[in-house]
mmCIF file of C-alpha atoms in Angstrom:
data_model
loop_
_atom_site.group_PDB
_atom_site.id
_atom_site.type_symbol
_atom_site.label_atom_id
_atom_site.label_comp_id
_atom_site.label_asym_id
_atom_site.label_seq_id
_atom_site.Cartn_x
_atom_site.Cartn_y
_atom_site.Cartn_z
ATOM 1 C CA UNK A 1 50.697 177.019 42.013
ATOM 2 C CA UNK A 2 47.888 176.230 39.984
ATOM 3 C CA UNK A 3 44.585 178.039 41.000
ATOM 4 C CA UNK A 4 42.414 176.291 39.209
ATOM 5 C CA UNK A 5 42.983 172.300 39.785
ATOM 6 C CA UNK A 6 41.191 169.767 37.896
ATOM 7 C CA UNK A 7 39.483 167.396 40.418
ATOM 8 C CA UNK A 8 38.862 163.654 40.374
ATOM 9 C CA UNK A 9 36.571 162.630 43.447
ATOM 10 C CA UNK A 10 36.140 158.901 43.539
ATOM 11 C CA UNK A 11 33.187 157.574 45.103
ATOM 12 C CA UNK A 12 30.572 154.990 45.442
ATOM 13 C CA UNK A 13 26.674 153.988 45.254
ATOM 14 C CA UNK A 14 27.689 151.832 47.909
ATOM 15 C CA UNK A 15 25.311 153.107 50.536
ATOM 16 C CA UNK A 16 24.490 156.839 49.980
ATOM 17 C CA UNK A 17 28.035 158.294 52.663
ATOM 18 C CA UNK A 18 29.950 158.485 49.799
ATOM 19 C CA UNK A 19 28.235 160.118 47.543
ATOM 20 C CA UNK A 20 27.129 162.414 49.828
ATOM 21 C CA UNK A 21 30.795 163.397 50.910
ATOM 22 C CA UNK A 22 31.396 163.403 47.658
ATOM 23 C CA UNK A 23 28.778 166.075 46.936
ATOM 24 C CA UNK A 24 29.664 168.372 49.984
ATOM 25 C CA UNK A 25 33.486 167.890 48.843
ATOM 26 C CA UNK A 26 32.079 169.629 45.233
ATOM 27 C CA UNK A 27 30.137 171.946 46.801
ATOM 28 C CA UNK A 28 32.810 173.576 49.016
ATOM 29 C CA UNK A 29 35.139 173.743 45.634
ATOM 30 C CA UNK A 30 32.746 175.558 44.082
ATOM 31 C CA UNK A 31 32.337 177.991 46.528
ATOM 32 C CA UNK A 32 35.726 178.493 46.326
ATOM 33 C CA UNK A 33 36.057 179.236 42.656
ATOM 34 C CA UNK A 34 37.253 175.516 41.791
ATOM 35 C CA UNK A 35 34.915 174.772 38.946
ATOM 36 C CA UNK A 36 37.130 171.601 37.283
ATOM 37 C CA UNK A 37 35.440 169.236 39.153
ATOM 38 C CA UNK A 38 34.667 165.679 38.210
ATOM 39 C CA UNK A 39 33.271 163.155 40.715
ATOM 40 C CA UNK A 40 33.058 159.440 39.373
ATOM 41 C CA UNK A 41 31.735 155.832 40.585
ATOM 42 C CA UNK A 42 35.364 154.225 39.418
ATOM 43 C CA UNK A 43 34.667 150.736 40.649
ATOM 44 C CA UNK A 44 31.474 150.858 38.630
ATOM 45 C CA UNK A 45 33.026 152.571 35.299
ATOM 46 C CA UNK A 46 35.581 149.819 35.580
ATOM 47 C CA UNK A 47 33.491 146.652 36.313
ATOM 48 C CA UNK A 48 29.830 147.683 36.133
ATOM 49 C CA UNK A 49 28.577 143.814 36.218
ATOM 50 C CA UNK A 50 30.358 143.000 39.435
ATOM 51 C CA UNK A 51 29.573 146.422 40.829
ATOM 52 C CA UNK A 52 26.105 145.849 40.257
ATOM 53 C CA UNK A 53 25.954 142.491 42.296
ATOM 54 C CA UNK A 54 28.172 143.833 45.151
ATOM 55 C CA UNK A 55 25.985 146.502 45.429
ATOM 56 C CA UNK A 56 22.654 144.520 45.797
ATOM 57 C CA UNK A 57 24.390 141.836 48.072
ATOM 58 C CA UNK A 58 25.467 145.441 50.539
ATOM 59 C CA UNK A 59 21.224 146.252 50.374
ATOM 60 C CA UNK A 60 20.048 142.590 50.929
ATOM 61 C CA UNK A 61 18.549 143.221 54.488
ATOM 62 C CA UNK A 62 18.789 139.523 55.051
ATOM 63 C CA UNK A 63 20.125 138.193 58.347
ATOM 64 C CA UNK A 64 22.336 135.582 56.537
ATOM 65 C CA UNK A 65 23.613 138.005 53.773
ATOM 66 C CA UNK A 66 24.398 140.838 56.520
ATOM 67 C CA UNK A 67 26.478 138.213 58.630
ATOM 68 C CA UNK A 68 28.613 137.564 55.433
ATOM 69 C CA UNK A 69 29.251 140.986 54.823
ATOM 70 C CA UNK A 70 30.314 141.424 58.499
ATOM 71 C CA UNK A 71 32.177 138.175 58.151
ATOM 72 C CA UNK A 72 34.262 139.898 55.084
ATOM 73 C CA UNK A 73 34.715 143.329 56.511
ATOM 74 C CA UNK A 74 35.950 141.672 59.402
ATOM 75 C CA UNK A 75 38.779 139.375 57.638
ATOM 76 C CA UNK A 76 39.232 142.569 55.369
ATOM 77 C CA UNK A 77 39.919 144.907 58.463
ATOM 78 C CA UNK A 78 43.105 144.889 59.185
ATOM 79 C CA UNK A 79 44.164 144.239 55.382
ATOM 80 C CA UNK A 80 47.926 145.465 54.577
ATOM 81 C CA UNK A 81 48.392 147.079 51.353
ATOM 82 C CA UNK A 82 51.781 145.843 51.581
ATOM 83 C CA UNK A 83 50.242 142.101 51.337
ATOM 84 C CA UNK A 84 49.202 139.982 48.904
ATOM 85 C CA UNK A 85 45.575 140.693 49.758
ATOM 86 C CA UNK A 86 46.031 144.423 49.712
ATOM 87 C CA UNK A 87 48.034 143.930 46.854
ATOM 88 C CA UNK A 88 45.459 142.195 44.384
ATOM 89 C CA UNK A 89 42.679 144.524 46.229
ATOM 90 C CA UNK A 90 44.047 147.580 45.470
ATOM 91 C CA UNK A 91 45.264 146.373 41.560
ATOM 92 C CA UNK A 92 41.820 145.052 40.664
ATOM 93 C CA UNK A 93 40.951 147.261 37.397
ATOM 94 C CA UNK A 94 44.413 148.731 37.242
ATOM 95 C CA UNK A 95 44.502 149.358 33.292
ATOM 96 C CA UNK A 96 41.348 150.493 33.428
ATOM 97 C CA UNK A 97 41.628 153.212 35.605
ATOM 98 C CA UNK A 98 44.612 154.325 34.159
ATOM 99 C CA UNK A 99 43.004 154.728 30.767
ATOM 100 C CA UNK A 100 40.396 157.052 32.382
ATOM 101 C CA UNK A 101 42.857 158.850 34.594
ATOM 102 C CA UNK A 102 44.871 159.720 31.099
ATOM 103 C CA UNK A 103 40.759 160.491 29.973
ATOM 104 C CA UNK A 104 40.238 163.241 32.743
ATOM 105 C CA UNK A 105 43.426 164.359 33.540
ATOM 106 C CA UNK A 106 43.582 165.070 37.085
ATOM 107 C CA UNK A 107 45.824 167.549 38.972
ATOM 108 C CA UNK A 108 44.448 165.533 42.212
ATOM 109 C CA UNK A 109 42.309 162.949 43.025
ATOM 110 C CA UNK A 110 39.917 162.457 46.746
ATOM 111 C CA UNK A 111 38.905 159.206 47.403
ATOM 112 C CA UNK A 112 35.762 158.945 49.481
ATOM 113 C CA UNK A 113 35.110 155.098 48.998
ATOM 114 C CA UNK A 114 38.149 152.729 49.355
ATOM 115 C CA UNK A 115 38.589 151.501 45.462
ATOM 116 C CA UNK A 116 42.406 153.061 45.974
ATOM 117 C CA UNK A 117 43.520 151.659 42.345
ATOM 118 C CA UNK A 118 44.886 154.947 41.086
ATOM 119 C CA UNK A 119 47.128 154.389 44.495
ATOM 120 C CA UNK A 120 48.306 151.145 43.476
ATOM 121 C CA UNK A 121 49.374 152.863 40.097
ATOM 122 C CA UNK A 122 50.849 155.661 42.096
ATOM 123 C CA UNK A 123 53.174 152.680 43.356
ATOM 124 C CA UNK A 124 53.730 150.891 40.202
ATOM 125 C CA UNK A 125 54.139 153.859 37.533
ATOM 126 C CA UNK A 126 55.823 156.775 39.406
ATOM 127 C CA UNK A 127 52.939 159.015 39.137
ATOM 128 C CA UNK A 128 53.093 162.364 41.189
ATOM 129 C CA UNK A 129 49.496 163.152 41.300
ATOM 130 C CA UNK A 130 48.563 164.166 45.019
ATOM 131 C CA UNK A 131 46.093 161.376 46.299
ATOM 132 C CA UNK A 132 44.000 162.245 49.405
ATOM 133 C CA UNK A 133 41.542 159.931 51.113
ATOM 134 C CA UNK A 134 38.299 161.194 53.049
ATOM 135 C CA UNK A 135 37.032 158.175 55.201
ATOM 136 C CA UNK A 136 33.575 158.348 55.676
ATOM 137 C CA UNK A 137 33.552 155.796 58.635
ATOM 138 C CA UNK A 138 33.789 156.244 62.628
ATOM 139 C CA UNK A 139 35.931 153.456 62.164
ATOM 140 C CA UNK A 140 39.327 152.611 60.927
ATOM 141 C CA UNK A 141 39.480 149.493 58.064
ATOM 142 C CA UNK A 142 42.393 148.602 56.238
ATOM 143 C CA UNK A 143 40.814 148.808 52.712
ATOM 144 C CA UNK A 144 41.257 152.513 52.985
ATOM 145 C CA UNK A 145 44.908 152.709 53.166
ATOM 146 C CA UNK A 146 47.729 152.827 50.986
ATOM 147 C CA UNK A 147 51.585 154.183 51.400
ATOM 148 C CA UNK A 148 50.979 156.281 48.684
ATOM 149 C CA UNK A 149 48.092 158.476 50.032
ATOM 150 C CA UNK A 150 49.088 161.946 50.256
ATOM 151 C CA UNK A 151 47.110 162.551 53.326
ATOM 152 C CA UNK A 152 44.218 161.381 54.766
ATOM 153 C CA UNK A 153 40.615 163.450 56.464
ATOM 154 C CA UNK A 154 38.923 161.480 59.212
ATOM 155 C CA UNK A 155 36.814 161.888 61.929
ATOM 156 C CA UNK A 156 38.331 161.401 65.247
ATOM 157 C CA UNK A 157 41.075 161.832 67.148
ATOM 158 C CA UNK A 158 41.154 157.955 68.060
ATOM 159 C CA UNK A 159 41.083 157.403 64.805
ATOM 160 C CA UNK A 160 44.206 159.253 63.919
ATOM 161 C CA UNK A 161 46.034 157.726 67.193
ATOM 162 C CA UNK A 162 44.732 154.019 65.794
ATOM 163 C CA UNK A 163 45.704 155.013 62.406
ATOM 164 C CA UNK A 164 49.738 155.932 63.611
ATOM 165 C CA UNK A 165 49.279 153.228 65.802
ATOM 166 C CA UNK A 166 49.615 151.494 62.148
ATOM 167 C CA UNK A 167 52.689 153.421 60.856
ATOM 168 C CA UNK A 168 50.795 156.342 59.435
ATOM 169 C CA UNK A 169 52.950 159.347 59.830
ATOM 170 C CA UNK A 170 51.224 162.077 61.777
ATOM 171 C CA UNK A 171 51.958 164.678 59.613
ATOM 172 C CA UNK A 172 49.835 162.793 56.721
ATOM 173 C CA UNK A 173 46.680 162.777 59.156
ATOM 174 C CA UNK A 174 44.112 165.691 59.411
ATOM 175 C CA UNK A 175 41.182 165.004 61.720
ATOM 176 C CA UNK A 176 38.483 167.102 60.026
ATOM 177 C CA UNK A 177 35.244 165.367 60.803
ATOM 178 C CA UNK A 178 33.341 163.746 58.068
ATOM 179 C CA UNK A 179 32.362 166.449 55.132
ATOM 180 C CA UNK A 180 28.619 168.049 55.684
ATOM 181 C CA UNK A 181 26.860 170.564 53.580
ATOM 182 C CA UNK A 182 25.767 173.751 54.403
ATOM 183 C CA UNK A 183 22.436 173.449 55.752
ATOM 184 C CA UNK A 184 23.834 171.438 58.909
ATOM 185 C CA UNK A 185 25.616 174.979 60.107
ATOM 186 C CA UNK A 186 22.638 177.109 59.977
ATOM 187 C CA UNK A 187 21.091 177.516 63.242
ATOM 188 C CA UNK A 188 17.868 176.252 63.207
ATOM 189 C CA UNK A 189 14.451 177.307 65.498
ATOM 190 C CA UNK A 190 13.696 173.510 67.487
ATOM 191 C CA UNK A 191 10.139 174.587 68.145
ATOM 192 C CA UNK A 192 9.132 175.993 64.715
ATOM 193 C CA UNK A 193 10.813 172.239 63.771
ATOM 194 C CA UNK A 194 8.202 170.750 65.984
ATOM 195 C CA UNK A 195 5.251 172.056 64.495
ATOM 196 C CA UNK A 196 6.506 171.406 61.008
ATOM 197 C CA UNK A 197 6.884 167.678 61.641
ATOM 198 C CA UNK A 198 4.134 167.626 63.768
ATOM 199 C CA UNK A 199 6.071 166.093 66.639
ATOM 200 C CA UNK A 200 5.384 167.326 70.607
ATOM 201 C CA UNK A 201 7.277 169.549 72.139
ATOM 202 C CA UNK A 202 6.995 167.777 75.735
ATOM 203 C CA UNK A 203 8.811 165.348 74.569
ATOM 204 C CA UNK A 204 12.432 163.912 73.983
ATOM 205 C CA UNK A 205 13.454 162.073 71.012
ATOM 206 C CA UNK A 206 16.055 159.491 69.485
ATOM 207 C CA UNK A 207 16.506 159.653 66.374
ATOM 208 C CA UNK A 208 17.337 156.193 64.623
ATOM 209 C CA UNK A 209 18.619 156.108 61.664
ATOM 210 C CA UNK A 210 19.092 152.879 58.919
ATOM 211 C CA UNK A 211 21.158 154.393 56.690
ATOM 212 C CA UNK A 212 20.128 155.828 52.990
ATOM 213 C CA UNK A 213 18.861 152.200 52.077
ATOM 214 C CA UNK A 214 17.578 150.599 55.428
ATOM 215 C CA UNK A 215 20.827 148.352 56.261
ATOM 216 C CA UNK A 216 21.119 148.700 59.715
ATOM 217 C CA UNK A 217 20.424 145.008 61.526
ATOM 218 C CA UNK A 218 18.140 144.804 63.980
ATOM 219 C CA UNK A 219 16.437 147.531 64.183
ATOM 220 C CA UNK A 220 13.094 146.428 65.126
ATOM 221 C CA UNK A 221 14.896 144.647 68.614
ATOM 222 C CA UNK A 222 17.073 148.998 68.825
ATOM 223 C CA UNK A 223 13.396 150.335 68.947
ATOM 224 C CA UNK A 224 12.013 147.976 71.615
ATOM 225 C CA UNK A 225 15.112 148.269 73.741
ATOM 226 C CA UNK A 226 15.551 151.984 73.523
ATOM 227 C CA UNK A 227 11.431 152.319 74.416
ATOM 228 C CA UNK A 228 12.285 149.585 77.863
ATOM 229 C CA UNK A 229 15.206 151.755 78.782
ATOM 230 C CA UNK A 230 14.554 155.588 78.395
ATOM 231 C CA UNK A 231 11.382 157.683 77.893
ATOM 232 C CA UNK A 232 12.446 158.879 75.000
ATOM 233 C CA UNK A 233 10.107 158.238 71.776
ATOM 234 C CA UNK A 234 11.917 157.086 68.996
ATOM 235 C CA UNK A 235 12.063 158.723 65.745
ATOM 236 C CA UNK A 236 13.248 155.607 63.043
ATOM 237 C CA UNK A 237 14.213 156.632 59.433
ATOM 238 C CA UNK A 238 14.125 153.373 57.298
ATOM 239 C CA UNK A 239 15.854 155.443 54.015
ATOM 240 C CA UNK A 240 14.467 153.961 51.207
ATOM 241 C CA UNK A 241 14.350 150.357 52.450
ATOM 242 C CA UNK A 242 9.923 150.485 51.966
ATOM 243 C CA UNK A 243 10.101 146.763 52.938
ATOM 244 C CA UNK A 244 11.199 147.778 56.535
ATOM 245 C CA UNK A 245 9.509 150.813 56.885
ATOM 246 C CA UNK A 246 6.366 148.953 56.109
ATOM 247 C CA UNK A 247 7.113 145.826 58.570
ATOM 248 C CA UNK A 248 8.414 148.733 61.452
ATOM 249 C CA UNK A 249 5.095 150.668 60.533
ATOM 250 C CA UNK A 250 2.816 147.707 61.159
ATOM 251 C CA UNK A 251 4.511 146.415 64.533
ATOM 252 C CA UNK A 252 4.712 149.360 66.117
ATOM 253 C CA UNK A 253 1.043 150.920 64.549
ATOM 254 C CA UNK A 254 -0.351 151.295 68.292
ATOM 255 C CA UNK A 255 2.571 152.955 70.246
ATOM 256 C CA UNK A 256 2.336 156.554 70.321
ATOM 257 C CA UNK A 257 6.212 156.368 71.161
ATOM 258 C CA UNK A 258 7.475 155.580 67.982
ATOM 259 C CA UNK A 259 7.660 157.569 64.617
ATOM 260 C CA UNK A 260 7.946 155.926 61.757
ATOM 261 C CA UNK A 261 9.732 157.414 58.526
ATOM 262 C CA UNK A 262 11.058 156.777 55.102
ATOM 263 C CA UNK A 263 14.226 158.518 53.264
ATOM 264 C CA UNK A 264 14.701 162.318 54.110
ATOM 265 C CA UNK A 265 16.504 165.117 52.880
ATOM 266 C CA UNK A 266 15.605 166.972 56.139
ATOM 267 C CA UNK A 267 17.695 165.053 58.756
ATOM 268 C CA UNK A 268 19.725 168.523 60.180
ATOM 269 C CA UNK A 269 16.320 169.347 60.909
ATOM 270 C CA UNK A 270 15.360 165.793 62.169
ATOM 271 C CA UNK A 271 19.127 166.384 64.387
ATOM 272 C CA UNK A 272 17.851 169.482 65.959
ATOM 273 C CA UNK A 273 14.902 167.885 67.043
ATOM 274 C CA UNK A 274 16.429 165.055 68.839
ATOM 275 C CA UNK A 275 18.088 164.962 71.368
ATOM 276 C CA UNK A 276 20.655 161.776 70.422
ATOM 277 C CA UNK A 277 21.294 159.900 67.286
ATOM 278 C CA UNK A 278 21.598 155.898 66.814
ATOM 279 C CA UNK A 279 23.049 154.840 63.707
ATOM 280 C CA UNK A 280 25.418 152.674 61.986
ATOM 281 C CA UNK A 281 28.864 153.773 61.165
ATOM 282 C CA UNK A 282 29.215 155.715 58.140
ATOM 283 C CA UNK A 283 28.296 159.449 56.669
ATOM 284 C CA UNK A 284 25.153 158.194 55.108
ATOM 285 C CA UNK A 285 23.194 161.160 56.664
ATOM 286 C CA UNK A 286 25.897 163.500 57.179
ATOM 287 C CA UNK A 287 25.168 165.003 53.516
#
C-alpha cells in the first residue's frame, strides 16, 4: 500500500466552492503526512480562452445572463454520461489532459468541479487510477457523474438515495458533508463575536450570503421579504461583487435591520452569530 500517494485535485475558479474544497481536501492530507499534493484548474490549463469567457459569463450578475445559465444547467441536469451529450462533455480536452496526467503522475485524482475528462480516459484507455468525486452542491446534476468514478463524497442523505435512484451503486456513495477547514470546528464565544463585529446582542440574525462573487439573483427582493416576514435583521455578504454591495448599501442606507458586507474570510464566525443561513447551493463559504 503506498503511504505516500501523489495527489491530483481538480478544481475550478468557477465560483470560489471549489477551490475552497479543494483547499480543505489539501489541508487534511497534510495533516496526515500526505505531502504529494497537487491541486490544478484542468479546464483552464486545457482551454484557458474558453475558460476565461465561461467564467465571466458565471459572474455576469445580469438578469438575462443568469436565466441562460439556469436555462443550461437545467437542460444539462439530468445529462447521461452514457449519451452523446455526456459523451462529448466529458471528452472535451481529452489529449490534453492526458498529456498532463503522464506530466504529474497521479496515484489518484479528486474531482471537486465536474470537468470529469480524466474519467472519460479512464473509459477509453484502461487506466486504473482511482477517481473520486467531491460534489460541492446540495444538489444532484448529471455533469458530475461518470461510470468510472471510484466513489463519490456528497452531502446528504437524499442525495445519495437520488443518486442510486440513478443506478449508482450504494457501496460507491459516502455521504460526508461538503469538506470545511478547521476553524469551522472550534467552538467559538457568540458574545465576544458580537462585540467584535459590532452587532447587538438583543438581536437575531440571518445571515445571507451571495456567494464568493455576488451571484445569487435577487437578493435585494430575499432582504425585503425576509425583513416583512421575521424580526430578524439581516446580515448580507455580497463576496466580492462591489457593484452589489454598493447598490444593497445605498437602498437599504436607513434601515437599522440590515447589515451590509463585502467578501469575508470570517464567515464560521459570521455562522455563530446567526441564527440561520440563506444562500445559494454550493460550498462557496464552506471553506
Amino acid at each position: 500500500m503506498n503511504t505516500d500517494p501523489k495527489v491530483l485535485i481538480v478544481t475550478s475558479a468557477f465560483g470560489d466552492g471549489h477551490l475552497k474544497v479543494a483547499e480543505a481536501i489539501d489541508h487534511s492530507f497534510r495533516r496526515r503526512g500526505i505531502s504529494r499534493i497537487v491541486t490544478l484548474d484542468l479546464f483552464a490549463a486545457v482551454y484557458p480562452t474558453l475558460n476565461e469567457l465561461s467564467r465571466r459569463f458565471y459572474l455576469n450578475s445580469t438578469g438575462y445572463t443568469q436565466e441562460f445559465y439556469g436555462l443550461v444547467y437545467k437542460l444539462t441536469s439530468k445529462m447521461n454520461p452514457d449519451q452523446f451529450m455526456g459523451r462529448w462533455i466529458h471528452s472535451m480536452g481529452k489529449r490534453k489532459v492526458q498529456r498532463i496526467i503522464d506530466e504529474i503522475g497521479p496515484d489518484i485524482i479528486i474531482h471537486t468541479f465536474p470537468y470529469l475528462a480524466a474519467a472519460e480516459l479512464a473509459s477509453t484507455k484502461g487506466r486504473r487510477i482511482p477517481l473520486f468525486t467531491v460534489m460541492t452542491d446540495y444538489v444532484v446534476h448529471g455533469r458530475w457523474l461518470h461510470p468510472q468514478t471510484t466513489k463519490y463524497f456528497i452531502a446528504t442523505e437524499s442525495m445519495k438515495e437520488e443518486l442510486m435512484s440513478l443506478g449508482i451503486a450504494e457501496e460507491k456513495l459516502v455521504v460526508s458533508g461538503i469538506p470545511i477547514r478547521e476553524a469551522f470546528e472550534q467552538t467559538q464565544e457568540r458574545e465576544a463575536l458580537l462585540r467584535k463585529h459590532g452587532l447587538d446582542g438583543n438581536r437575531h440574525y440571518l445571515l445571507l450570503a451571495a456567494g464568493a462573487y455576488g451571484v445569487l439573483s435577487d437578493i435585494n427582493h430575499l432582504i425585503i421579504r425576509a425583513l416583512q416576514q421575521s424580526n430578524f435583521d439581516v446580515m448580507v455578504l455580497c463576496g466580492n461583487n462591489h457593484k452589489l454591495q454598493m447598490a444593497t448599501e445605498e437602498l437599504f442606507q436607513e434601515n437599522p435591520r440590515v447589515h451590509i458586507r463585502g467578501y469575508t474570510e470570517e464567515m464560521q464566525e459570521l455562522m455563530c452569530i446567526s441564527s440561520c443561513l440563506l444562500t445559494k447551493a454550493g460550498g462557496d463559504y464552506l471553506d
